[in-house]
PDB file of C-alpha atoms and ligand atoms in Angstrom:
ATOM      1  CA  MET A   1      89.748  73.089 108.606  1.00 84.00           C
ATOM      2  CA  ARG A   2      91.012  76.584 108.029  1.00 96.00           C
ATOM      3  CA  LYS A   3      91.153  77.666 104.179  1.00 96.00           C
ATOM      4  CA  PRO A   4      94.690  78.687 103.331  1.00 97.00           C
ATOM      5  CA  LEU A   5      94.896  82.362 102.008  1.00 98.00           C
ATOM      6  CA  VAL A   6      97.638  84.236 100.273  1.00 98.00           C
ATOM      7  CA  VAL A   7      97.446  87.978  99.880  1.00 98.00           C
ATOM      8  CA  GLY A   8      99.614  90.013  97.630  1.00 98.00           C
ATOM      9  CA  ASN A   9     100.424  93.628  98.873  1.00 98.00           C
ATOM     10  CA  TRP A  10     101.439  95.659  96.012  1.00 98.00           C
ATOM     11  CA  LYS A  11     102.315  98.638  98.208  1.00 98.00           C
ATOM     12  CA  MET A  12     102.920 101.731  96.169  1.00 98.00           C
ATOM     13  CA  HIS A  13     103.867  99.896  92.919  1.00 98.00           C
ATOM     14  CA  GLY A  14     102.277  99.453  89.685  1.00 98.00           C
ATOM     15  CA  ASN A  15     100.871 101.206  86.573  1.00 98.00           C
ATOM     16  CA  LEU A  16      97.848 100.528  84.330  1.00 98.00           C
ATOM     17  CA  ALA A  17      99.767  98.599  81.661  1.00 98.00           C
ATOM     18  CA  ALA A  18     101.838  96.511  84.124  1.00 98.00           C
ATOM     19  CA  ASN A  19      98.846  95.835  86.334  1.00 98.00           C
ATOM     20  CA  ALA A  20      96.718  94.620  83.348  1.00 98.00           C
ATOM     21  CA  LYS A  21      99.265  92.030  82.408  1.00 98.00           C
ATOM     22  CA  LEU A  22      99.635  90.866  86.099  1.00 98.00           C
ATOM     23  CA  LEU A  23      95.851  90.772  86.809  1.00 98.00           C
ATOM     24  CA  ALA A  24      95.088  88.953  83.607  1.00 98.00           C
ATOM     25  CA  ALA A  25      97.591  86.272  84.260  1.00 98.00           C
ATOM     26  CA  LEU A  26      96.364  85.762  87.691  1.00 97.00           C
ATOM     27  CA  ALA A  27      92.724  85.625  86.587  1.00 97.00           C
ATOM     28  CA  GLU A  28      93.704  83.096  83.859  1.00 96.00           C
ATOM     29  CA  GLY A  29      96.149  81.182  86.011  1.00 95.00           C
ATOM     30  CA  TRP A  30      94.343  80.745  89.314  1.00 95.00           C
ATOM     31  CA  PRO A  31      92.505  77.555  89.143  1.00 88.00           C
ATOM     32  CA  SER A  32      89.737  77.752  91.711  1.00 73.00           C
ATOM     33  CA  SER A  33      88.964  79.184  95.218  1.00 69.00           C
ATOM     34  CA  LYS A  34      88.078  75.679  96.502  1.00 78.00           C
ATOM     35  CA  GLN A  35      91.283  74.803  98.086  1.00 91.00           C
ATOM     36  CA  ALA A  36      92.723  78.242  98.894  1.00 95.00           C
ATOM     37  CA  ASP A  37      91.953  81.945  98.537  1.00 96.00           C
ATOM     38  CA  CYS A  38      94.178  84.154  96.373  1.00 97.00           C
ATOM     39  CA  VAL A  39      93.870  87.944  96.860  1.00 98.00           C
ATOM     40  CA  VAL A  40      95.632  91.089  95.683  1.00 98.00           C
ATOM     41  CA  CYS A  41      95.732  94.337  97.629  1.00 98.00           C
ATOM     42  CA  ALA A  42      96.399  97.130  95.080  1.00 98.00           C
ATOM     43  CA  PRO A  43      96.762 100.833  95.513  1.00 98.00           C
ATOM     44  CA  TYR A  44      93.481 102.748  95.709  1.00 98.00           C
ATOM     45  CA  PRO A  45      93.642 104.162  91.987  1.00 98.00           C
ATOM     46  CA  TYR A  46      93.864 100.671  90.692  1.00 98.00           C
ATOM     47  CA  LEU A  47      91.035  99.017  92.634  1.00 98.00           C
ATOM     48  CA  PHE A  48      88.669  99.883  89.643  1.00 98.00           C
ATOM     49  CA  GLN A  49      91.102  97.965  87.345  1.00 98.00           C
ATOM     50  CA  ALA A  50      91.356  95.109  89.825  1.00 98.00           C
ATOM     51  CA  GLN A  51      87.484  94.846  90.006  1.00 98.00           C
ATOM     52  CA  ALA A  52      87.200  94.997  86.176  1.00 98.00           C
ATOM     53  CA  LEU A  53      89.888  92.332  85.416  1.00 98.00           C
ATOM     54  CA  LEU A  54      89.399  90.112  88.354  1.00 98.00           C
ATOM     55  CA  GLY A  55      85.639  90.267  88.744  1.00 96.00           C
ATOM     56  CA  SER A  56      84.828  87.092  86.772  1.00 95.00           C
ATOM     57  CA  SER A  57      87.677  85.041  88.223  1.00 96.00           C
ATOM     58  CA  ASP A  58      88.283  83.332  91.685  1.00 96.00           C
ATOM     59  CA  VAL A  59      91.018  85.904  92.626  1.00 97.00           C
ATOM     60  CA  ARG A  60      89.642  88.542  95.060  1.00 98.00           C
ATOM     61  CA  TRP A  61      91.057  92.059  95.763  1.00 98.00           C
ATOM     62  CA  GLY A  62      91.423  94.426  98.472  1.00 98.00           C
ATOM     63  CA  ALA A  63      93.095  97.657  99.810  1.00 98.00           C
ATOM     64  CA  GLN A  64      96.166  98.461 101.786  1.00 98.00           C
ATOM     65  CA  SER A  65      94.532 100.706 104.446  1.00 98.00           C
ATOM     66  CA  LEU A  66      91.275 102.672 105.085  1.00 98.00           C
ATOM     67  CA  ASN A  67      90.190 105.692 107.306  1.00 98.00           C
ATOM     68  CA  ALA A  68      88.431 104.655 110.507  1.00 98.00           C
ATOM     69  CA  GLU A  69      85.742 107.298 109.793  1.00 98.00           C
ATOM     70  CA  GLY A  70      82.758 106.807 107.585  1.00 95.00           C
ATOM     71  CA  GLN A  71      83.037 109.961 105.545  1.00 96.00           C
ATOM     72  CA  GLY A  72      83.811 113.714 106.070  1.00 98.00           C
ATOM     73  CA  ALA A  73      86.600 116.425 105.895  1.00 98.00           C
ATOM     74  CA  PHE A  74      89.470 114.035 105.795  1.00 98.00           C
ATOM     75  CA  THR A  75      91.504 115.110 102.794  1.00 98.00           C
ATOM     76  CA  GLY A  76      93.459 112.410 101.117  1.00 97.00           C
ATOM     77  CA  GLU A  77      91.647 109.570 102.999  1.00 98.00           C
ATOM     78  CA  VAL A  78      89.523 106.583 101.859  1.00 98.00           C
ATOM     79  CA  SER A  79      86.722 105.010 103.778  1.00 98.00           C
ATOM     80  CA  GLY A  80      85.483 101.416 103.941  1.00 98.00           C
ATOM     81  CA  SER A  81      82.222 102.334 102.077  1.00 98.00           C
ATOM     82  CA  MET A  82      84.409 103.457  99.156  1.00 98.00           C
ATOM     83  CA  LEU A  83      86.313 100.257  99.146  1.00 98.00           C
ATOM     84  CA  ARG A  84      83.109  98.338  99.207  1.00 98.00           C
ATOM     85  CA  ASP A  85      82.002 100.428  96.044  1.00 97.00           C
ATOM     86  CA  PHE A  86      84.904  98.915  94.226  1.00 98.00           C
ATOM     87  CA  GLY A  87      84.193  95.341  95.279  1.00 98.00           C
ATOM     88  CA  CYS A  88      86.888  95.108  97.909  1.00 98.00           C
ATOM     89  CA  LYS A  89      86.541  92.014 100.145  1.00 98.00           C
ATOM     90  CA  TYR A  90      89.627  92.576 102.153  1.00 98.00           C
ATOM     91  CA  VAL A  91      91.758  95.430 103.700  1.00 99.00           C
ATOM     92  CA  ILE A  92      95.133  95.306 105.255  1.00 98.00           C
ATOM     93  CA  VAL A  93      95.217  97.166 108.687  1.00 98.00           C
ATOM     94  CA  GLY A  94      98.405  98.015 110.794  1.00 98.00           C
ATOM     95  CA  HIS A  95     100.977  97.059 108.280  1.00 98.00           C
ATOM     96  CA  SER A  96     104.370  97.967 109.851  1.00 98.00           C
ATOM     97  CA  GLU A  97     104.980 100.529 107.198  1.00 98.00           C
ATOM     98  CA  ARG A  98     101.890 102.359 108.271  1.00 98.00           C
ATOM     99  CA  ARG A  99     102.836 101.978 111.915  1.00 98.00           C
ATOM    100  CA  GLN A 100     106.410 103.215 111.404  1.00 97.00           C
ATOM    101  CA  LEU A 101     106.161 105.695 108.543  1.00 98.00           C
ATOM    102  CA  TYR A 102     102.690 107.284 109.308  1.00 97.00           C
ATOM    103  CA  GLY A 103     102.612 106.904 113.111  1.00 98.00           C
ATOM    104  CA  GLU A 104      99.643 104.448 113.405  1.00 98.00           C
ATOM    105  CA  THR A 105      99.267 103.462 116.857  1.00 98.00           C
ATOM    106  CA  ASN A 106      97.745 100.243 118.302  1.00 98.00           C
ATOM    107  CA  ASP A 107      94.483 102.194 119.061  1.00 98.00           C
ATOM    108  CA  ALA A 108      94.348 103.653 115.577  1.00 98.00           C
ATOM    109  CA  VAL A 109      94.872 100.226 114.047  1.00 98.00           C
ATOM    110  CA  ALA A 110      92.058  98.872 116.259  1.00 98.00           C
ATOM    111  CA  ALA A 111      89.732 101.730 115.111  1.00 98.00           C
ATOM    112  CA  LYS A 112      90.562 100.935 111.489  1.00 98.00           C
ATOM    113  CA  TYR A 113      89.909  97.186 112.131  1.00 98.00           C
ATOM    114  CA  ALA A 114      86.388  98.013 113.686  1.00 98.00           C
ATOM    115  CA  ALA A 115      85.609 100.344 110.667  1.00 98.00           C
ATOM    116  CA  ALA A 116      86.573  97.618 108.246  1.00 98.00           C
ATOM    117  CA  LEU A 117      84.221  95.184 110.021  1.00 98.00           C
ATOM    118  CA  SER A 118      81.322  97.789 110.012  1.00 98.00           C
ATOM    119  CA  HIS A 119      81.572  98.085 106.306  1.00 98.00           C
ATOM    120  CA  GLY A 120      81.636  94.327 105.660  1.00 98.00           C
ATOM    121  CA  LEU A 121      85.243  94.159 104.893  1.00 98.00           C
ATOM    122  CA  GLU A 122      87.593  91.310 105.981  1.00 98.00           C
ATOM    123  CA  PRO A 123      90.424  93.214 107.776  1.00 98.00           C
ATOM    124  CA  ILE A 124      93.968  91.583 107.566  1.00 99.00           C
ATOM    125  CA  LEU A 125      95.549  92.686 110.875  1.00 98.00           C
ATOM    126  CA  CYS A 126      99.460  92.815 110.770  1.00 98.00           C
ATOM    127  CA  VAL A 127     101.433  92.481 113.821  1.00 98.00           C
ATOM    128  CA  GLY A 128     105.197  91.923 114.222  1.00 98.00           C
ATOM    129  CA  GLU A 129     108.305  92.900 116.079  1.00 98.00           C
ATOM    130  CA  THR A 130     111.481  94.915 114.928  1.00 97.00           C
ATOM    131  CA  LEU A 131     114.962  93.348 115.083  1.00 96.00           C
ATOM    132  CA  ALA A 132     115.812  95.186 118.145  1.00 96.00           C
ATOM    133  CA  GLN A 133     112.574  93.970 119.936  1.00 97.00           C
ATOM    134  CA  ARG A 134     113.343  90.352 118.851  1.00 96.00           C
ATOM    135  CA  GLU A 135     116.884  90.628 120.039  1.00 95.00           C
ATOM    136  CA  ALA A 136     115.803  91.999 123.372  1.00 97.00           C
ATOM    137  CA  GLY A 137     113.424  89.162 123.919  1.00 97.00           C
ATOM    138  CA  HIS A 138     110.259  91.003 123.320  1.00 98.00           C
ATOM    139  CA  THR A 139     108.717  89.527 120.415  1.00 98.00           C
ATOM    140  CA  GLU A 140     105.767  87.902 122.238  1.00 98.00           C
ATOM    141  CA  ALA A 141     105.097  91.036 124.423  1.00 98.00           C
ATOM    142  CA  VAL A 142     104.984  93.165 121.212  1.00 98.00           C
ATOM    143  CA  VAL A 143     102.724  91.052 119.097  1.00 98.00           C
ATOM    144  CA  ALA A 144     100.432  90.439 122.209  1.00 98.00           C
ATOM    145  CA  GLU A 145     100.103  94.115 122.780  1.00 98.00           C
ATOM    146  CA  GLN A 146      99.268  94.804 119.127  1.00 98.00           C
ATOM    147  CA  LEU A 147      96.607  91.901 119.072  1.00 98.00           C
ATOM    148  CA  ASP A 148      95.176  92.869 122.528  1.00 98.00           C
ATOM    149  CA  ALA A 149      94.251  96.403 121.187  1.00 98.00           C
ATOM    150  CA  VAL A 150      92.144  94.839 118.543  1.00 98.00           C
ATOM    151  CA  LEU A 151      90.784  92.189 120.801  1.00 98.00           C
ATOM    152  CA  LEU A 152      89.733  94.685 123.372  1.00 98.00           C
ATOM    153  CA  THR A 153      87.871  96.700 120.690  1.00 98.00           C
ATOM    154  CA  VAL A 154      86.098  94.089 118.801  1.00 98.00           C
ATOM    155  CA  GLY A 155      86.280  90.929 121.041  1.00 98.00           C
ATOM    156  CA  PRO A 156      86.847  87.500 119.859  1.00 98.00           C
ATOM    157  CA  ALA A 157      83.724  87.613 117.612  1.00 98.00           C
ATOM    158  CA  GLY A 158      85.079  90.625 115.805  1.00 98.00           C
ATOM    159  CA  LEU A 159      88.607  88.747 115.238  1.00 98.00           C
ATOM    160  CA  SER A 160      86.842  85.912 113.907  1.00 98.00           C
ATOM    161  CA  LYS A 161      85.679  88.012 111.061  1.00 98.00           C
ATOM    162  CA  GLY A 162      89.106  88.971 109.972  1.00 98.00           C
ATOM    163  CA  VAL A 163      92.526  87.476 109.295  1.00 98.00           C
ATOM    164  CA  LEU A 164      95.803  87.783 111.406  1.00 98.00           C
ATOM    165  CA  ALA A 165      99.207  88.300 109.659  1.00 98.00           C
ATOM    166  CA  TYR A 166     102.649  87.830 111.558  1.00 98.00           C
ATOM    167  CA  GLU A 167     105.056  89.935 109.910  1.00 98.00           C
ATOM    168  CA  PRO A 168     108.499  90.288 111.543  1.00 98.00           C
ATOM    169  CA  VAL A 169     109.536  93.958 110.623  1.00 97.00           C
ATOM    170  CA  TRP A 170     113.045  92.694 110.072  1.00 96.00           C
ATOM    171  CA  ALA A 171     111.929  90.288 107.374  1.00 95.00           C
ATOM    172  CA  ILE A 172     109.755  92.772 105.384  1.00 95.00           C
ATOM    173  CA  GLY A 173     111.360  93.677 102.106  1.00 90.00           C
ATOM    174  CA  THR A 174     114.810  92.601 103.386  1.00 91.00           C
ATOM    175  CA  GLY A 175     115.136  89.195 101.706  1.00 88.00           C
ATOM    176  CA  LYS A 176     115.553  87.855 105.249  1.00 88.00           C
ATOM    177  CA  THR A 177     112.867  85.256 106.016  1.00 88.00           C
ATOM    178  CA  ALA A 178     111.967  84.031 109.406  1.00 91.00           C
ATOM    179  CA  SER A 179     112.775  80.364 109.596  1.00 96.00           C
ATOM    180  CA  PRO A 180     109.696  78.135 109.441  1.00 97.00           C
ATOM    181  CA  ALA A 181     110.371  77.287 113.094  1.00 97.00           C
ATOM    182  CA  GLN A 182     110.689  80.844 114.191  1.00 97.00           C
ATOM    183  CA  ALA A 183     107.416  81.851 112.341  1.00 98.00           C
ATOM    184  CA  GLN A 184     105.622  78.843 113.685  1.00 98.00           C
ATOM    185  CA  ALA A 185     106.608  79.636 117.261  1.00 98.00           C
ATOM    186  CA  VAL A 186     105.053  83.133 117.032  1.00 98.00           C
ATOM    187  CA  HIS A 187     101.975  81.768 115.168  1.00 98.00           C
ATOM    188  CA  LYS A 188     101.464  79.268 117.913  1.00 98.00           C
ATOM    189  CA  PHE A 189     101.767  81.906 120.475  1.00 98.00           C
ATOM    190  CA  LEU A 190      99.117  84.060 118.897  1.00 98.00           C
ATOM    191  CA  ARG A 191      96.752  81.283 118.361  1.00 98.00           C
ATOM    192  CA  GLY A 192      97.230  80.366 122.110  1.00 98.00           C
ATOM    193  CA  LYS A 193      96.455  84.006 123.037  1.00 98.00           C
ATOM    194  CA  VAL A 194      93.287  83.992 121.010  1.00 98.00           C
ATOM    195  CA  ALA A 195      92.470  80.664 122.458  1.00 98.00           C
ATOM    196  CA  ALA A 196      92.646  82.172 125.954  1.00 98.00           C
ATOM    197  CA  ALA A 197      89.708  84.476 124.896  1.00 97.00           C
ATOM    198  CA  ASP A 198      87.874  81.942 122.612  1.00 98.00           C
ATOM    199  CA  VAL A 199      89.089  78.442 121.579  1.00 98.00           C
ATOM    200  CA  ASP A 200      86.631  78.019 118.695  1.00 98.00           C
ATOM    201  CA  VAL A 201      87.745  81.429 117.379  1.00 98.00           C
ATOM    202  CA  ALA A 202      91.391  80.584 117.709  1.00 98.00           C
ATOM    203  CA  ASN A 203      90.821  77.198 115.846  1.00 98.00           C
ATOM    204  CA  GLY A 204      89.151  78.932 112.940  1.00 98.00           C
ATOM    205  CA  LEU A 205      91.398  82.023 112.745  1.00 98.00           C
ATOM    206  CA  ARG A 206      93.632  82.324 109.697  1.00 98.00           C
ATOM    207  CA  ILE A 207      97.113  83.359 110.656  1.00 98.00           C
ATOM    208  CA  LEU A 208      99.312  84.519 107.626  1.00 98.00           C
ATOM    209  CA  TYR A 209     103.135  84.819 107.608  1.00 98.00           C
ATOM    210  CA  GLY A 210     104.616  87.757 105.879  1.00 98.00           C
ATOM    211  CA  GLY A 211     108.336  88.768 105.281  1.00 96.00           C
ATOM    212  CA  SER A 212     110.143  87.987 102.061  1.00 94.00           C
ATOM    213  CA  VAL A 213     108.047  84.965 101.173  1.00 97.00           C
ATOM    214  CA  LYS A 214     108.989  83.624  97.629  1.00 97.00           C
ATOM    215  CA  ALA A 215     108.097  80.621  95.624  1.00 97.00           C
ATOM    216  CA  SER A 216     111.258  78.995  96.978  1.00 97.00           C
ATOM    217  CA  ASN A 217     110.309  79.156 100.629  1.00 97.00           C
ATOM    218  CA  ALA A 218     106.564  79.256 100.574  1.00 97.00           C
ATOM    219  CA  GLU A 219     105.936  75.349 100.756  1.00 96.00           C
ATOM    220  CA  THR A 220     107.994  74.949 103.956  1.00 97.00           C
ATOM    221  CA  LEU A 221     106.509  77.914 105.601  1.00 97.00           C
ATOM    222  CA  PHE A 222     102.951  76.984 104.800  1.00 97.00           C
ATOM    223  CA  ALA A 223     103.505  73.379 106.028  1.00 96.00           C
ATOM    224  CA  GLN A 224     103.911  74.671 109.653  1.00 97.00           C
ATOM    225  CA  MET A 225     100.928  73.743 111.808  1.00 97.00           C
ATOM    226  CA  ASP A 226      99.708  77.287 112.604  1.00 98.00           C
ATOM    227  CA  ILE A 227     100.596  79.010 109.266  1.00 98.00           C
ATOM    228  CA  ASP A 228      97.651  79.420 107.059  1.00 98.00           C
ATOM    229  CA  GLY A 229      99.075  81.151 104.063  1.00 98.00           C
ATOM    230  CA  GLY A 230     101.122  84.277 103.412  1.00 98.00           C
ATOM    231  CA  LEU A 231     101.091  88.089 103.063  1.00 98.00           C
ATOM    232  CA  VAL A 232     103.376  88.758 100.196  1.00 98.00           C
ATOM    233  CA  GLY A 233     104.987  92.108  99.141  1.00 98.00           C
ATOM    234  CA  GLY A 234     107.837  92.089  96.566  1.00 97.00           C
ATOM    235  CA  ALA A 235     107.047  88.646  95.051  1.00 98.00           C
ATOM    236  CA  SER A 236     103.412  89.534  94.500  1.00 98.00           C
ATOM    237  CA  LEU A 237     104.516  91.933  91.686  1.00 98.00           C
ATOM    238  CA  GLN A 238     105.484  89.011  89.429  1.00 98.00           C
ATOM    239  CA  TRP A 239     102.540  86.986  88.431  1.00 97.00           C
ATOM    240  CA  ASP A 240     104.337  83.680  87.911  1.00 97.00           C
ATOM    241  CA  GLU A 241     106.109  83.959  91.390  1.00 98.00           C
ATOM    242  CA  PHE A 242     102.859  85.023  93.036  1.00 98.00           C
ATOM    243  CA  LEU A 243     100.874  82.220  91.461  1.00 97.00           C
ATOM    244  CA  SER A 244     103.453  79.677  92.546  1.00 96.00           C
ATOM    245  CA  ILE A 245     103.032  80.928  96.127  1.00 97.00           C
ATOM    246  CA  CYS A 246      99.261  80.693  95.818  1.00 97.00           C
ATOM    247  CA  LEU A 247      99.536  77.296  94.717  1.00 95.00           C
ATOM    248  CA  ALA A 248     101.791  76.187  97.394  1.00 96.00           C
ATOM    249  CA  ALA A 249      99.209  77.153  99.826  1.00 96.00           C
ATOM    250  CA  ARG A 250      96.761  74.546  98.858  1.00 91.00           C
ATOM    251  CA  PRO A 251      96.323  72.038 101.703  1.00 84.00           C
ATOM    252  CA  LYS A 252      98.783  69.388 102.462  1.00 78.00           C
ATOM    253  CA  ALA A 253      99.872  67.436 105.418  1.00 66.00           C
ATOM    254  CA  LYS A 254     101.086  69.726 108.193  1.00 77.00           C
ATOM    255  CA  VAL A 255     104.357  69.509 110.234  1.00 76.00           C
ATOM    256  CA  ALA A 256     103.608  68.888 113.842  1.00 70.00           C
ATOM    257  CA  SER A 257     105.070  71.427 116.374  1.00 66.00           C
TER     258      SER A 257
HETATM  259  C1  LIG B 301     104.587  93.058 103.124  1.00 89.68           C
HETATM  260  O1  LIG B 301     104.700  94.058 102.444  1.00 89.68           O
HETATM  261  O2  LIG B 301     103.767  92.836 103.866  1.00 89.68           O
HETATM  262  C2  LIG B 301     105.725  92.113 102.977  1.00 89.68           C
HETATM  263  C3  LIG B 301     105.747  91.013 103.688  1.00 89.68           C
HETATM  264  O3  LIG B 301     106.818  92.378 101.986  1.00 89.68           O
HETATM  265  P1  LIG B 301     107.810  91.416 101.351  1.00 89.68           P
HETATM  266  O4  LIG B 301     107.313  90.114 100.980  1.00 89.68           O
HETATM  267  O5  LIG B 301     108.484  92.182 100.288  1.00 89.68           O
HETATM  268  O6  LIG B 301     108.838  91.193 102.447  1.00 89.68           O
END
């Protein structure tokens, strides 16, 4: 049985005062980690605040990227060990904004994934196709290539220590959500690909859906057989909306596919 997980990606949003309200509300409102995991990935400067305000709650926190190197002359970068210093459990790698805006290649993402593991962090690997790639019928080839780069680097055992997130690029921040059936089809494909390498790892792997998840659509998405929760951008900035999404991830009967 896979434990559902909802991760909030704040991107480059927030300030001390607004974060304090949001984090306190989550710490207070999230009932327990027994049925599902609730996580916020804050910008680096606010990890200290997340640690201070979430430390005694069941909400966990993480970062949105890391450098693949352990330390050194890499101005502006942050290492996995620094994230551990601030109590991070998770780190997002390969978000489409990093791939598109900062030129992160599949190999660079794989190196970051491996670095996260080496620092005891749980990487959340994002994969997903653009609208042009979907319309050209290349969705499976694109996500397979993104996944393969990581599988080749860390093997199924390494994959089992992280989380996979399917995020169609055309659904991120656009208000366009993949339909539950569209999302399920890609999740099933991804799980099948992992199963070809290791069935047990595939069965235990949490695969999150990301792309305009809201309180109003979370439940139907999370009811799909291979969707184990969500990676949430915009809606994670409002505590009540995010909390509703996290609550919707608690286990229920799944729709057969
Ligand atoms: C994201 O940033 O990973 C994301 C899915 O954003 P949004 O929920 O705003 O589409």
